[in-house]
């Protein structure tokens, strides 16, 4: 019972400030989230260095890093391995591993060493019924003010979908920028959701607006141009 309570207490939630920590990484020391103020960041954990699913994920994330950076988002990895293991693994990836057309992949984003599990525990990345000595595949999206905006957890056996992580980033930024919500499977260029009309006047305006499609009083969508979305969300 005591263990269960401790786990619940240490699970950050959407809307919480990202728990603070200082750590050693493959790119030097970081002070999180202070060092990332003004930027989006994705803090993600993986179970262990020198494992195949993690290797496929790191290669894919490193391959896509510039795309995330162009959306003002930095990547930060973590596992419960030491710095020298991280360095050796990343060197092996660069020198030896070819996967799905990706080769000579250099991981230039920081990978945190967390041998004592200090950070992993703060972020609820240790889920003992899955594994008590490895972090699960957690993904935290943190906004420029240091607030956790989305959390996704995957088990050890399931490699992440990085298109989906990019889609989540763009959807969060679009919702902030345009004051809308995004429907199932939304991608830039698709219609977005607007809130219910507040008065008879606005309800009538909506009915007259050819950009707005109300399927019922509680479910209205409007067109939002792909270029307008991308120019706004990729610029900040
Ligand atoms: C992997 O990354 O391949 C892996 C790591 C831990 C458990 C299972 C798979």
mmCIF file of N, CA and C in Angstrom, residues 141-215:
data_model
loop_
_atom_site.group_PDB
_atom_site.id
_atom_site.type_symbol
_atom_site.label_atom_id
_atom_site.label_comp_id
_atom_site.label_asym_id
_atom_site.label_seq_id
_atom_site.Cartn_x
_atom_site.Cartn_y
_atom_site.Cartn_z
ATOM 1 N N UNK A 141 5.619 16.210 -23.170
ATOM 2 C CA UNK A 141 5.661 17.434 -23.987
ATOM 3 C C UNK A 141 5.568 18.601 -23.020
ATOM 4 N N UNK A 142 6.566 19.468 -23.046
ATOM 5 C CA UNK A 142 6.637 20.571 -22.084
ATOM 6 C C UNK A 142 6.676 21.885 -22.858
ATOM 7 N N UNK A 143 5.810 22.816 -22.454
ATOM 8 C CA UNK A 143 5.685 24.041 -23.252
ATOM 9 C C UNK A 143 6.732 25.088 -22.860
ATOM 10 N N UNK A 144 6.773 26.222 -23.557
ATOM 11 C CA UNK A 144 7.836 27.208 -23.299
ATOM 12 C C UNK A 144 7.790 27.814 -21.899
ATOM 13 N N UNK A 145 6.658 27.632 -21.186
ATOM 14 C CA UNK A 145 6.596 28.120 -19.801
ATOM 15 C C UNK A 145 6.946 27.025 -18.793
ATOM 16 N N UNK A 146 7.317 25.852 -19.289
ATOM 17 C CA UNK A 146 7.712 24.761 -18.386
ATOM 18 C C UNK A 146 6.533 23.958 -17.855
ATOM 19 N N UNK A 147 5.395 24.025 -18.547
ATOM 20 C CA UNK A 147 4.207 23.274 -18.116
ATOM 21 C C UNK A 147 4.076 21.993 -18.947
ATOM 22 N N UNK A 148 3.764 20.892 -18.257
ATOM 23 C CA UNK A 148 3.559 19.615 -18.955
ATOM 24 C C UNK A 148 2.223 19.675 -19.698
ATOM 25 N N UNK A 149 2.274 19.419 -21.000
ATOM 26 C CA UNK A 149 1.055 19.579 -21.805
ATOM 27 C C UNK A 149 0.500 18.245 -22.324
ATOM 28 N N UNK A 150 1.342 17.269 -22.457
ATOM 29 C CA UNK A 150 0.871 15.935 -22.879
ATOM 30 C C UNK A 150 1.845 14.911 -22.303
ATOM 31 N N UNK A 151 1.295 13.778 -21.893
ATOM 32 C CA UNK A 151 2.135 12.667 -21.408
ATOM 33 C C UNK A 151 1.678 11.404 -22.130
ATOM 34 N N UNK A 152 2.624 10.658 -22.673
ATOM 35 C CA UNK A 152 2.282 9.367 -23.294
ATOM 36 C C UNK A 152 3.245 8.323 -22.726
ATOM 37 N N UNK A 153 2.691 7.212 -22.305
ATOM 38 C CA UNK A 153 3.530 6.101 -21.824
ATOM 39 C C UNK A 153 3.341 4.889 -22.725
ATOM 40 N N UNK A 154 4.446 4.258 -23.055
ATOM 41 C CA UNK A 154 4.399 2.999 -23.806
ATOM 42 C C UNK A 154 5.151 1.935 -22.994
ATOM 43 N N UNK A 155 4.756 0.670 -23.159
ATOM 44 C CA UNK A 155 5.489 -0.399 -22.464
ATOM 45 C C UNK A 155 6.837 -0.665 -23.141
ATOM 46 N N UNK A 156 7.627 -1.528 -22.524
ATOM 47 C CA UNK A 156 8.978 -1.787 -23.029
ATOM 48 C C UNK A 156 8.976 -2.373 -24.448
ATOM 49 N N UNK A 157 7.972 -3.171 -24.747
ATOM 50 C CA UNK A 157 8.007 -3.907 -26.025
ATOM 51 C C UNK A 157 7.546 -3.077 -27.221
ATOM 52 N N UNK A 158 7.030 -1.865 -26.968
ATOM 53 C CA UNK A 158 6.361 -1.118 -28.052
ATOM 54 C C UNK A 158 7.140 0.130 -28.459
ATOM 55 N N UNK A 159 7.719 0.098 -29.652
ATOM 56 C CA UNK A 159 8.433 1.269 -30.165
ATOM 57 C C UNK A 159 7.455 2.383 -30.517
ATOM 58 N N UNK A 160 7.880 3.620 -30.254
ATOM 59 C CA UNK A 160 6.982 4.767 -30.451
ATOM 60 C C UNK A 160 6.790 5.121 -31.926
ATOM 61 N N UNK A 161 5.688 5.831 -32.197
ATOM 62 C CA UNK A 161 5.411 6.341 -33.545
ATOM 63 C C UNK A 161 5.793 7.814 -33.569
ATOM 64 N N UNK A 162 6.876 8.141 -34.267
ATOM 65 C CA UNK A 162 7.401 9.508 -34.204
ATOM 66 C C UNK A 162 6.609 10.487 -35.053
ATOM 67 N N UNK A 163 5.885 9.982 -36.047
ATOM 68 C CA UNK A 163 4.947 10.855 -36.773
ATOM 69 C C UNK A 163 3.877 11.348 -35.804
ATOM 70 N N UNK A 164 3.422 10.450 -34.947
ATOM 71 C CA UNK A 164 2.392 10.830 -33.966
ATOM 72 C C UNK A 164 2.949 11.855 -32.978
ATOM 73 N N UNK A 165 4.202 11.686 -32.549
ATOM 74 C CA UNK A 165 4.764 12.668 -31.604
ATOM 75 C C UNK A 165 4.847 14.043 -32.265
ATOM 76 N N UNK A 166 5.193 14.071 -33.538
ATOM 77 C CA UNK A 166 5.255 15.361 -34.251
ATOM 78 C C UNK A 166 3.849 15.941 -34.418
ATOM 79 N N UNK A 167 2.890 15.067 -34.715
ATOM 80 C CA UNK A 167 1.491 15.515 -34.857
ATOM 81 C C UNK A 167 0.996 16.122 -33.540
ATOM 82 N N UNK A 168 1.331 15.479 -32.421
ATOM 83 C CA UNK A 168 0.918 16.000 -31.105
ATOM 84 C C UNK A 168 1.511 17.398 -30.894
ATOM 85 N N UNK A 169 2.800 17.550 -31.200
ATOM 86 C CA UNK A 169 3.454 18.855 -31.020
ATOM 87 C C UNK A 169 2.729 19.934 -31.836
ATOM 88 N N UNK A 170 2.476 19.650 -33.112
ATOM 89 C CA UNK A 170 1.810 20.652 -33.958
ATOM 90 C C UNK A 170 0.386 20.926 -33.481
ATOM 91 N N UNK A 171 -0.308 19.896 -33.027
ATOM 92 C CA UNK A 171 -1.694 20.077 -32.555
ATOM 93 C C UNK A 171 -1.722 20.934 -31.289
ATOM 94 N N UNK A 172 -0.786 20.695 -30.369
ATOM 95 C CA UNK A 172 -0.732 21.510 -29.137
ATOM 96 C C UNK A 172 -0.476 22.967 -29.497
ATOM 97 N N UNK A 173 0.476 23.187 -30.395
ATOM 98 C CA UNK A 173 0.832 24.561 -30.762
ATOM 99 C C UNK A 173 -0.309 25.232 -31.526
ATOM 100 N N UNK A 174 -0.992 24.468 -32.358
ATOM 101 C CA UNK A 174 -2.122 25.031 -33.123
ATOM 102 C C UNK A 174 -3.268 25.406 -32.189
ATOM 103 N N UNK A 175 -3.542 24.546 -31.209
ATOM 104 C CA UNK A 175 -4.617 24.849 -30.244
ATOM 105 C C UNK A 175 -4.297 26.139 -29.490
ATOM 106 N N UNK A 176 -3.042 26.300 -29.100
ATOM 107 C CA UNK A 176 -2.637 27.526 -28.375
ATOM 108 C C UNK A 176 -2.753 28.752 -29.275
ATOM 109 N N UNK A 177 -2.270 28.610 -30.474
ATOM 110 C CA UNK A 177 -2.153 29.749 -31.387
ATOM 111 C C UNK A 177 -3.508 30.238 -31.874
ATOM 112 N N UNK A 178 -4.432 29.308 -32.146
ATOM 113 C CA UNK A 178 -5.705 29.688 -32.780
ATOM 114 C C UNK A 178 -6.899 29.564 -31.830
ATOM 115 N N UNK A 179 -6.680 29.114 -30.588
ATOM 116 C CA UNK A 179 -7.790 28.991 -29.628
ATOM 117 C C UNK A 179 -8.841 27.987 -30.075
ATOM 118 N N UNK A 180 -8.403 26.893 -30.653
ATOM 119 C CA UNK A 180 -9.333 25.862 -31.151
ATOM 120 C C UNK A 180 -8.949 24.518 -30.521
ATOM 121 N N UNK A 181 -9.708 23.472 -30.835
ATOM 122 C CA UNK A 181 -9.312 22.111 -30.451
ATOM 123 C C UNK A 181 -9.179 21.301 -31.744
ATOM 124 N N UNK A 182 -8.505 20.177 -31.657
ATOM 125 C CA UNK A 182 -8.279 19.393 -32.876
ATOM 126 C C UNK A 182 -8.997 18.045 -32.753
ATOM 127 N N UNK A 183 -9.717 17.661 -33.795
ATOM 128 C CA UNK A 183 -10.481 16.405 -33.739
ATOM 129 C C UNK A 183 -9.592 15.182 -33.952
ATOM 130 N N UNK A 184 -10.239 14.030 -33.913
ATOM 131 C CA UNK A 184 -9.533 12.751 -34.094
ATOM 132 C C UNK A 184 -8.678 12.783 -35.360
ATOM 133 N N UNK A 185 -7.466 12.317 -35.214
ATOM 134 C CA UNK A 185 -6.555 12.140 -36.365
ATOM 135 C C UNK A 185 -6.215 13.440 -37.092
ATOM 136 N N UNK A 186 -6.447 14.590 -36.429
ATOM 137 C CA UNK A 186 -6.203 15.880 -37.093
ATOM 138 C C UNK A 186 -4.761 15.999 -37.577
ATOM 139 N N UNK A 187 -4.646 16.627 -38.738
ATOM 140 C CA UNK A 187 -3.338 17.043 -39.263
ATOM 141 C C UNK A 187 -3.491 18.439 -39.835
ATOM 142 N N UNK A 188 -2.397 19.216 -39.914
ATOM 143 C CA UNK A 188 -2.517 20.567 -40.460
ATOM 144 C C UNK A 188 -3.239 20.547 -41.808
ATOM 145 N N UNK A 189 -4.221 21.451 -41.958
ATOM 146 C CA UNK A 189 -5.027 21.496 -43.189
ATOM 147 C C UNK A 189 -6.414 20.918 -42.969
ATOM 148 N N UNK A 190 -6.560 20.042 -41.964
ATOM 149 C CA UNK A 190 -7.889 19.500 -41.645
ATOM 150 C C UNK A 190 -8.693 20.544 -40.874
ATOM 151 N N UNK A 191 -10.023 20.390 -40.899
ATOM 152 C CA UNK A 191 -10.888 21.284 -40.125
ATOM 153 C C UNK A 191 -10.597 21.131 -38.630
ATOM 154 N N UNK A 192 -10.845 22.216 -37.878
ATOM 155 C CA UNK A 192 -10.612 22.200 -36.427
ATOM 156 C C UNK A 192 -11.934 22.425 -35.704
ATOM 157 N N UNK A 193 -11.935 22.179 -34.427
ATOM 158 C CA UNK A 193 -13.161 22.284 -33.624
ATOM 159 C C UNK A 193 -13.228 23.657 -32.959
ATOM 160 N N UNK A 194 -14.397 24.297 -33.042
ATOM 161 C CA UNK A 194 -14.587 25.546 -32.298
ATOM 162 C C UNK A 194 -15.627 25.308 -31.206
ATOM 163 N N UNK A 195 -15.556 26.113 -30.140
ATOM 164 C CA UNK A 195 -16.453 25.929 -28.989
ATOM 165 C C UNK A 195 -17.886 26.263 -29.358
ATOM 166 N N UNK A 196 -18.863 25.842 -28.499
ATOM 167 C CA UNK A 196 -20.270 26.132 -28.768
ATOM 168 C C UNK A 196 -20.518 27.639 -28.796
ATOM 169 N N UNK A 197 -21.492 28.079 -29.584
ATOM 170 C CA UNK A 197 -21.833 29.509 -29.658
ATOM 171 C C UNK A 197 -22.324 29.990 -28.297
ATOM 172 N N UNK A 198 -21.892 31.204 -27.907
ATOM 173 C CA UNK A 198 -22.260 31.719 -26.584
ATOM 174 C C UNK A 198 -23.611 32.410 -26.560
ATOM 175 N N UNK A 199 -24.138 32.843 -27.703
ATOM 176 C CA UNK A 199 -25.418 33.567 -27.702
ATOM 177 C C UNK A 199 -26.127 33.338 -29.037
ATOM 178 N N UNK A 200 -27.404 33.756 -29.105
ATOM 179 C CA UNK A 200 -28.168 33.587 -30.352
ATOM 180 C C UNK A 200 -27.462 34.309 -31.491
ATOM 181 N N UNK A 201 -26.910 35.513 -31.184
ATOM 182 C CA UNK A 201 -26.223 36.304 -32.209
ATOM 183 C C UNK A 201 -25.084 35.521 -32.824
ATOM 184 N N UNK A 202 -24.236 34.940 -31.974
ATOM 185 C CA UNK A 202 -23.081 34.217 -32.526
ATOM 186 C C UNK A 202 -23.533 32.943 -33.229
ATOM 187 N N UNK A 203 -24.627 32.353 -32.744
ATOM 188 C CA UNK A 203 -25.137 31.138 -33.411
ATOM 189 C C UNK A 203 -25.552 31.480 -34.837
ATOM 190 N N UNK A 204 -26.229 32.623 -35.006
ATOM 191 C CA UNK A 204 -26.668 33.031 -36.351
ATOM 192 C C UNK A 204 -25.462 33.336 -37.238
ATOM 193 N N UNK A 205 -24.452 34.063 -36.650
ATOM 194 C CA UNK A 205 -23.236 34.379 -37.430
ATOM 195 C C UNK A 205 -22.577 33.100 -37.938
ATOM 196 N N UNK A 206 -22.582 32.109 -37.089
ATOM 197 C CA UNK A 206 -21.962 30.841 -37.491
ATOM 198 C C UNK A 206 -22.708 30.189 -38.644
ATOM 199 N N UNK A 207 -24.036 30.251 -38.562
ATOM 200 C CA UNK A 207 -24.814 29.614 -39.627
ATOM 201 C C UNK A 207 -24.567 30.309 -40.965
ATOM 202 N N UNK A 208 -24.250 31.628 -40.886
ATOM 203 C CA UNK A 208 -24.019 32.398 -42.117
ATOM 204 C C UNK A 208 -22.571 32.292 -42.613
ATOM 205 N N UNK A 209 -21.691 31.717 -41.818
ATOM 206 C CA UNK A 209 -20.269 31.666 -42.173
ATOM 207 C C UNK A 209 -19.978 30.358 -42.929
ATOM 208 N N UNK A 210 -19.582 30.506 -44.186
ATOM 209 C CA UNK A 210 -19.388 29.294 -44.993
ATOM 210 C C UNK A 210 -18.148 28.505 -44.565
ATOM 211 N N UNK A 211 -17.293 29.118 -43.723
ATOM 212 C CA UNK A 211 -16.125 28.384 -43.217
ATOM 213 C C UNK A 211 -16.473 27.473 -42.053
ATOM 214 N N UNK A 212 -17.683 27.697 -41.487
ATOM 215 C CA UNK A 212 -18.060 26.940 -40.280
ATOM 216 C C UNK A 212 -19.125 25.913 -40.634
ATOM 217 N N UNK A 213 -18.944 24.719 -40.096
ATOM 218 C CA UNK A 213 -19.894 23.631 -40.350
ATOM 219 C C UNK A 213 -20.356 23.099 -38.999
ATOM 220 N N UNK A 214 -21.631 23.385 -38.637
ATOM 221 C CA UNK A 214 -22.165 22.891 -37.363
ATOM 222 C C UNK A 214 -22.995 21.636 -37.615
ATOM 223 N N UNK A 215 -22.519 20.545 -37.042
ATOM 224 C CA UNK A 215 -23.239 19.280 -37.201
ATOM 225 C C UNK A 215 -24.377 19.204 -36.191
#
